Amino acid sequence: MPQPFVTEIKKLTCSYKDYIIENEPMDCMHYHDGYELVLSAKASNECFLKDTGYDFSDRTLIFVPVRQVHIIKYKKGTNYVRYVANFLHDEMQGVLAALGAPNILSDMSNMRVLAIKLSPQQYLSMSALFHELYTGANKGEEFMPTAKGYLSILIMEAYKLLKEGQNRTDDLKARPSKLVRDAVNYIDNNFSNPITLDALAGMLFVSKYYLCHMFTQVTGSGIVDYIQLRRVIEAQKLLMMGGVTNQEVARRCGFNNMQHFYRVFKKVTGYSPGNYKLPDQ
């Protein structure tokens, strides 16, 4: 199984791809240091986001908050056509505040449903905005203000669509497994404490084998991978704040010894804790 990892986002980017999936990395749980907006024109994939699995099909809009663990399960041999925009909080906050929407990204991040299927008309509208963003973002720095303008409109339109779609998860055959949701919520709230498969399964009143099977079936990755990612995410937050020793960071994030902390942190981020500096959000 591929190792979980973090993708660093340094500035606003927008990409467009149209290709047949042949050697795409499979089923790798990861997260970003910034936000991500995805719009598919054609797709036959699956996505796990927050605590829910979705069919990632044609005309799907996905919003991924900062440091939100997610996974896309690609299907080899299928045509994948999509736009992807990645951006940081700070580079968009001023523009959004000027438009009267200073809290829109946090409001979107707190939505339970983060993926919806668009109607053909909605898709055409969002695709046109993505095209303008893609054109501006890839012309050079002098066009970046224009790109940010289109991105701000795109964010506000995505917010409206996601808000309207909170009760339309059947469109994507959402699979909100209560068992997986309970496991994710427990890990998110108890990452600083020792977590064993036996204890977690006992708390959820299932066998550890059934728990592992269901978690992998819904998310495409293992429970241990998720626990490690959650602890590294929390460690990054503490390192960003500063004024805390690496030993204290390890202790607060549930790592039982420094060697384990260093090994897992570097495996996920590519940096040792001492050399890590989180990009501006």
Short mmCIF file of C-alpha atoms in Angstrom, two decimals:
data_model
loop_
_atom_site.label_atom_id
_atom_site.label_comp_id
_atom_site.label_asym_id
_atom_site.label_seq_id
_atom_site.Cartn_x
_atom_site.Cartn_y
_atom_site.Cartn_z
CA MET A 1 0.00 0.00 0.00
CA PRO A 2 1.41 3.47 -0.91
CA GLN A 3 2.61 5.60 2.01
CA PRO A 4 0.46 8.54 3.16
CA PHE A 5 1.92 11.95 2.43
CA VAL A 6 1.40 15.73 2.54
CA THR A 7 1.37 17.98 -0.52
CA GLU A 8 2.79 21.45 0.08
CA ILE A 9 1.03 24.35 -1.64
CA LYS A 10 3.21 27.42 -2.08
CA LYS A 11 0.85 29.66 -4.09
CA LEU A 12 -2.24 29.69 -6.27
CA THR A 13 -2.06 27.13 -9.09
CA CYS A 14 -4.62 25.74 -11.49
CA SER A 15 -4.13 22.70 -13.71
CA TYR A 16 -6.15 20.95 -16.40
CA LYS A 17 -5.68 17.34 -17.42
CA ASP A 18 -7.32 15.06 -19.98
CA TYR A 19 -5.79 11.61 -20.02
CA ILE A 20 -6.30 7.87 -19.67
CA ILE A 21 -5.32 6.62 -16.23
CA GLU A 22 -2.54 4.09 -16.70
CA ASN A 23 0.15 4.53 -14.07
CA GLU A 24 -1.59 6.87 -11.63
CA PRO A 25 -0.56 6.30 -7.97
CA MET A 26 -3.28 4.17 -6.48
CA ASP A 27 -5.30 4.74 -3.33
CA CYS A 28 -2.88 6.98 -1.41
CA MET A 29 -4.26 8.81 1.62
CA HIS A 30 -2.91 12.36 1.85
CA TYR A 31 -3.66 15.99 2.70
CA HIS A 32 -2.63 19.49 1.62
CA ASP A 33 -1.24 22.55 3.39
CA GLY A 34 -3.80 24.64 1.49
CA TYR A 35 -7.25 24.40 -0.08
CA GLU A 36 -8.19 22.41 -3.16
CA LEU A 37 -11.12 22.76 -5.57
CA VAL A 38 -11.68 19.99 -8.11
CA LEU A 39 -14.10 19.93 -11.04
CA SER A 40 -14.35 16.79 -13.15
CA ALA A 41 -15.65 16.73 -16.71
CA LYS A 42 -15.18 12.98 -16.99
CA ALA A 43 -14.23 10.56 -14.22
CA SER A 44 -14.89 7.01 -13.02
CA ASN A 45 -13.13 7.18 -9.67
CA GLU A 46 -14.02 7.06 -5.98
CA CYS A 47 -13.19 9.58 -3.29
CA PHE A 48 -13.00 9.42 0.52
CA LEU A 49 -13.27 12.83 2.16
CA LYS A 50 -13.78 13.72 5.82
CA ASP A 51 -15.65 10.59 6.89
CA THR A 52 -17.61 9.68 3.74
CA GLY A 53 -16.94 7.79 0.52
CA TYR A 54 -18.29 9.17 -2.78
CA ASP A 55 -18.48 8.12 -6.39
CA PHE A 56 -16.18 10.61 -8.15
CA SER A 57 -17.91 10.69 -11.53
CA ASP A 58 -18.61 13.14 -14.37
CA ARG A 59 -19.50 16.74 -13.39
CA THR A 60 -18.37 16.35 -9.77
CA LEU A 61 -17.34 19.37 -7.69
CA ILE A 62 -15.11 18.67 -4.67
CA PHE A 63 -13.84 21.09 -2.02
CA VAL A 64 -10.95 19.90 0.16
CA PRO A 65 -10.21 22.03 3.26
CA VAL A 66 -6.73 22.68 4.63
CA ARG A 67 -5.20 19.57 6.23
CA GLN A 68 -8.29 17.45 5.49
CA VAL A 69 -7.26 13.82 5.02
CA HIS A 70 -8.63 12.40 1.78
CA ILE A 71 -8.01 9.77 -0.85
CA ILE A 72 -8.93 9.29 -4.51
CA LYS A 73 -9.18 5.73 -5.76
CA TYR A 74 -8.41 5.84 -9.46
CA LYS A 75 -9.68 3.25 -11.95
CA LYS A 76 -7.04 2.30 -14.46
CA GLY A 77 -7.99 2.41 -18.11
CA THR A 78 -10.60 5.15 -17.65
CA ASN A 79 -10.65 8.68 -19.07
CA TYR A 80 -10.05 11.37 -16.44
CA VAL A 81 -10.70 15.01 -17.35
CA ARG A 82 -10.52 17.60 -14.60
CA TYR A 83 -9.54 21.05 -13.38
CA VAL A 84 -7.75 21.38 -10.02
CA ALA A 85 -7.15 24.67 -8.20
CA ASN A 86 -4.88 24.86 -5.14
CA PHE A 87 -4.49 27.99 -3.05
CA LEU A 88 -3.52 29.32 0.37
CA HIS A 89 -5.75 31.12 2.85
CA ASP A 90 -3.67 34.29 3.10
CA GLU A 91 -3.44 34.96 -0.62
CA MET A 92 -7.25 34.92 -0.98
CA GLN A 93 -8.42 36.31 2.37
CA GLY A 94 -8.06 39.99 1.40
CA VAL A 95 -9.96 39.53 -1.87
CA LEU A 96 -12.76 37.58 -0.21
CA ALA A 97 -13.04 40.07 2.66
CA ALA A 98 -13.31 42.94 0.15
CA LEU A 99 -16.20 41.07 -1.49
CA GLY A 100 -17.98 40.74 1.87
CA ALA A 101 -17.16 37.05 2.38
CA PRO A 102 -14.32 36.97 4.95
CA ASN A 103 -15.47 33.69 6.54
CA ILE A 104 -16.51 31.79 3.43
CA LEU A 105 -13.59 29.32 3.43
CA SER A 106 -14.08 28.39 7.09
CA ASP A 107 -17.84 28.04 6.48
CA MET A 108 -17.18 25.71 3.55
CA SER A 109 -14.65 23.73 5.59
CA ASN A 110 -17.29 23.09 8.26
CA MET A 111 -19.85 21.69 5.82
CA ARG A 112 -20.55 17.99 6.27
CA VAL A 113 -20.88 17.27 2.53
CA LEU A 114 -17.88 18.43 0.50
CA ALA A 115 -18.58 16.74 -2.86
CA ILE A 116 -21.63 17.15 -5.11
CA LYS A 117 -22.69 16.22 -8.62
CA LEU A 118 -23.56 19.22 -10.77
CA SER A 119 -26.32 19.55 -13.33
CA PRO A 120 -25.17 20.08 -16.94
CA GLN A 121 -25.97 23.80 -16.68
CA GLN A 122 -24.13 24.16 -13.35
CA TYR A 123 -21.15 22.30 -14.79
CA LEU A 124 -20.94 24.61 -17.82
CA SER A 125 -20.98 27.68 -15.59
CA MET A 126 -18.28 26.35 -13.23
CA SER A 127 -16.20 25.02 -16.14
CA ALA A 128 -16.15 28.49 -17.73
CA LEU A 129 -14.88 30.01 -14.46
CA PHE A 130 -12.22 27.31 -14.10
CA HIS A 131 -11.10 27.94 -17.67
CA GLU A 132 -10.61 31.67 -16.97
CA LEU A 133 -8.78 30.86 -13.74
CA TYR A 134 -6.55 28.34 -15.52
CA THR A 135 -5.73 30.86 -18.27
CA GLY A 136 -4.87 33.65 -15.82
CA ALA A 137 -2.93 31.52 -13.35
CA ASN A 138 -0.66 30.13 -16.06
CA LYS A 139 0.13 33.37 -17.94
CA GLY A 140 2.60 34.79 -15.45
CA GLU A 141 2.75 36.81 -12.24
CA GLU A 142 1.34 39.96 -13.86
CA PHE A 143 -1.92 38.11 -14.52
CA MET A 144 -2.20 36.70 -10.97
CA PRO A 145 -4.55 39.48 -9.72
CA THR A 146 -6.97 38.58 -12.52
CA ALA A 147 -6.67 34.90 -11.64
CA LYS A 148 -7.45 35.66 -7.99
CA GLY A 149 -10.51 37.59 -9.09
CA TYR A 150 -11.83 34.57 -10.98
CA LEU A 151 -10.93 32.27 -8.09
CA SER A 152 -12.89 34.44 -5.63
CA ILE A 153 -15.97 34.18 -7.88
CA LEU A 154 -15.37 30.44 -8.21
CA ILE A 155 -15.17 30.05 -4.42
CA MET A 156 -18.42 31.95 -3.88
CA GLU A 157 -20.21 29.91 -6.55
CA ALA A 158 -18.83 26.68 -5.08
CA TYR A 159 -20.09 27.76 -1.65
CA LYS A 160 -23.62 28.25 -3.00
CA LEU A 161 -23.63 24.93 -4.81
CA LEU A 162 -22.24 23.00 -1.84
CA LYS A 163 -24.72 24.64 0.52
CA GLU A 164 -27.61 23.73 -1.78
CA GLY A 165 -26.25 20.20 -2.15
CA GLN A 166 -25.96 19.31 1.55
CA ASN A 167 -28.98 16.99 1.27
CA ARG A 168 -28.25 15.63 -2.23
CA THR A 169 -25.56 13.06 -1.46
CA ASP A 170 -27.52 10.33 -3.26
CA ASP A 171 -26.35 11.91 -6.53
CA LEU A 172 -22.85 10.61 -5.77
CA LYS A 173 -23.97 7.45 -3.97
CA ALA A 174 -22.41 8.73 -0.75
CA ARG A 175 -21.38 5.99 1.64
CA PRO A 176 -21.32 7.58 5.11
CA SER A 177 -20.52 4.44 7.13
CA LYS A 178 -21.44 5.09 10.76
CA LEU A 179 -18.71 2.72 11.90
CA VAL A 180 -16.02 4.53 9.90
CA ARG A 181 -17.36 7.94 10.93
CA ASP A 182 -17.27 6.93 14.60
CA ALA A 183 -13.72 5.59 14.20
CA VAL A 184 -12.53 8.78 12.46
CA ASN A 185 -14.19 11.01 15.07
CA TYR A 186 -12.64 9.01 17.91
CA ILE A 187 -9.16 9.22 16.38
CA ASP A 188 -9.55 12.95 15.68
CA ASN A 189 -10.52 13.60 19.32
CA ASN A 190 -8.06 11.20 20.97
CA PHE A 191 -4.92 11.30 18.81
CA SER A 192 -2.84 12.49 21.78
CA ASN A 193 -3.57 9.25 23.66
CA PRO A 194 -2.41 5.71 22.88
CA ILE A 195 -4.78 4.13 20.32
CA THR A 196 -4.67 0.40 19.64
CA LEU A 197 -6.82 -1.53 17.19
CA ASP A 198 -8.07 -3.77 20.00
CA ALA A 199 -9.16 -0.81 22.14
CA LEU A 200 -10.75 1.05 19.21
CA ALA A 201 -12.65 -2.03 18.06
CA GLY A 202 -13.82 -2.72 21.60
CA MET A 203 -15.06 0.81 22.01
CA LEU A 204 -17.03 0.45 18.76
CA PHE A 205 -18.30 -3.06 19.71
CA VAL A 206 -16.90 -4.84 16.65
CA SER A 207 -13.96 -7.14 16.02
CA LYS A 208 -10.72 -5.47 14.98
CA TYR A 209 -10.74 -7.52 11.78
CA TYR A 210 -14.19 -6.25 10.79
CA LEU A 211 -13.22 -2.69 11.72
CA CYS A 212 -10.06 -2.83 9.59
CA HIS A 213 -11.98 -4.38 6.69
CA MET A 214 -14.71 -1.71 6.74
CA PHE A 215 -12.27 1.17 7.20
CA THR A 216 -10.18 0.04 4.23
CA GLN A 217 -13.28 -0.62 2.13
CA VAL A 218 -14.66 2.89 2.67
CA THR A 219 -11.43 4.90 2.75
CA GLY A 220 -9.11 2.81 0.61
CA SER A 221 -6.44 3.01 3.32
CA GLY A 222 -5.67 1.54 6.73
CA ILE A 223 -6.51 2.79 10.21
CA VAL A 224 -2.85 3.04 11.21
CA ASP A 225 -2.19 5.29 8.19
CA TYR A 226 -5.03 7.57 9.25
CA ILE A 227 -3.82 7.75 12.86
CA GLN A 228 -0.32 8.67 11.67
CA LEU A 229 -1.61 11.37 9.33
CA ARG A 230 -3.81 12.89 12.03
CA ARG A 231 -0.89 13.03 14.48
CA VAL A 232 1.43 14.59 11.90
CA ILE A 233 -1.21 17.21 11.03
CA GLU A 234 -1.51 18.17 14.70
CA ALA A 235 2.28 18.21 15.05
CA GLN A 236 2.51 20.63 12.11
CA LYS A 237 0.05 22.97 13.83
CA LEU A 238 2.17 23.04 16.98
CA LEU A 239 5.40 23.55 15.04
CA MET A 240 3.77 26.42 13.16
CA MET A 241 2.85 28.11 16.45
CA GLY A 242 6.45 27.86 17.71
CA GLY A 243 7.69 28.01 21.28
CA VAL A 244 7.25 24.25 21.79
CA THR A 245 10.06 21.70 21.88
CA ASN A 246 10.02 18.71 19.56
CA GLN A 247 9.73 16.47 22.63
CA GLU A 248 6.60 18.31 23.74
CA VAL A 249 5.13 18.19 20.23
CA ALA A 250 5.69 14.42 20.11
CA ARG A 251 4.08 13.95 23.52
CA ARG A 252 1.02 16.08 22.72
CA CYS A 253 0.47 14.29 19.43
CA GLY A 254 0.54 10.75 20.78
CA PHE A 255 3.97 9.56 19.66
CA ASN A 256 5.40 7.20 22.25
CA ASN A 257 9.07 8.02 21.54
CA MET A 258 11.15 10.55 19.62
CA GLN A 259 12.51 8.02 17.12
CA HIS A 260 9.00 7.04 16.10
CA PHE A 261 7.96 10.71 15.89
CA TYR A 262 10.90 11.64 13.64
CA ARG A 263 10.44 8.60 11.40
CA VAL A 264 6.68 9.09 10.83
CA PHE A 265 6.92 12.87 10.46
CA LYS A 266 9.63 12.64 7.81
CA LYS A 267 7.85 9.81 6.00
CA VAL A 268 4.73 11.95 5.62
CA THR A 269 6.17 15.44 5.09
CA GLY A 270 9.61 14.77 3.66
CA TYR A 271 11.19 16.90 6.41
CA SER A 272 12.43 16.24 9.92
CA PRO A 273 10.49 18.16 12.62
CA GLY A 274 13.52 20.36 13.27
CA ASN A 275 13.70 21.45 9.63
CA TYR A 276 9.97 21.81 9.03
CA LYS A 277 8.41 25.22 8.42
CA LEU A 278 4.76 25.28 7.52
CA PRO A 279 3.94 27.57 4.58
CA ASP A 280 1.80 30.63 5.30
CA GLN A 281 -1.86 29.76 5.37
#
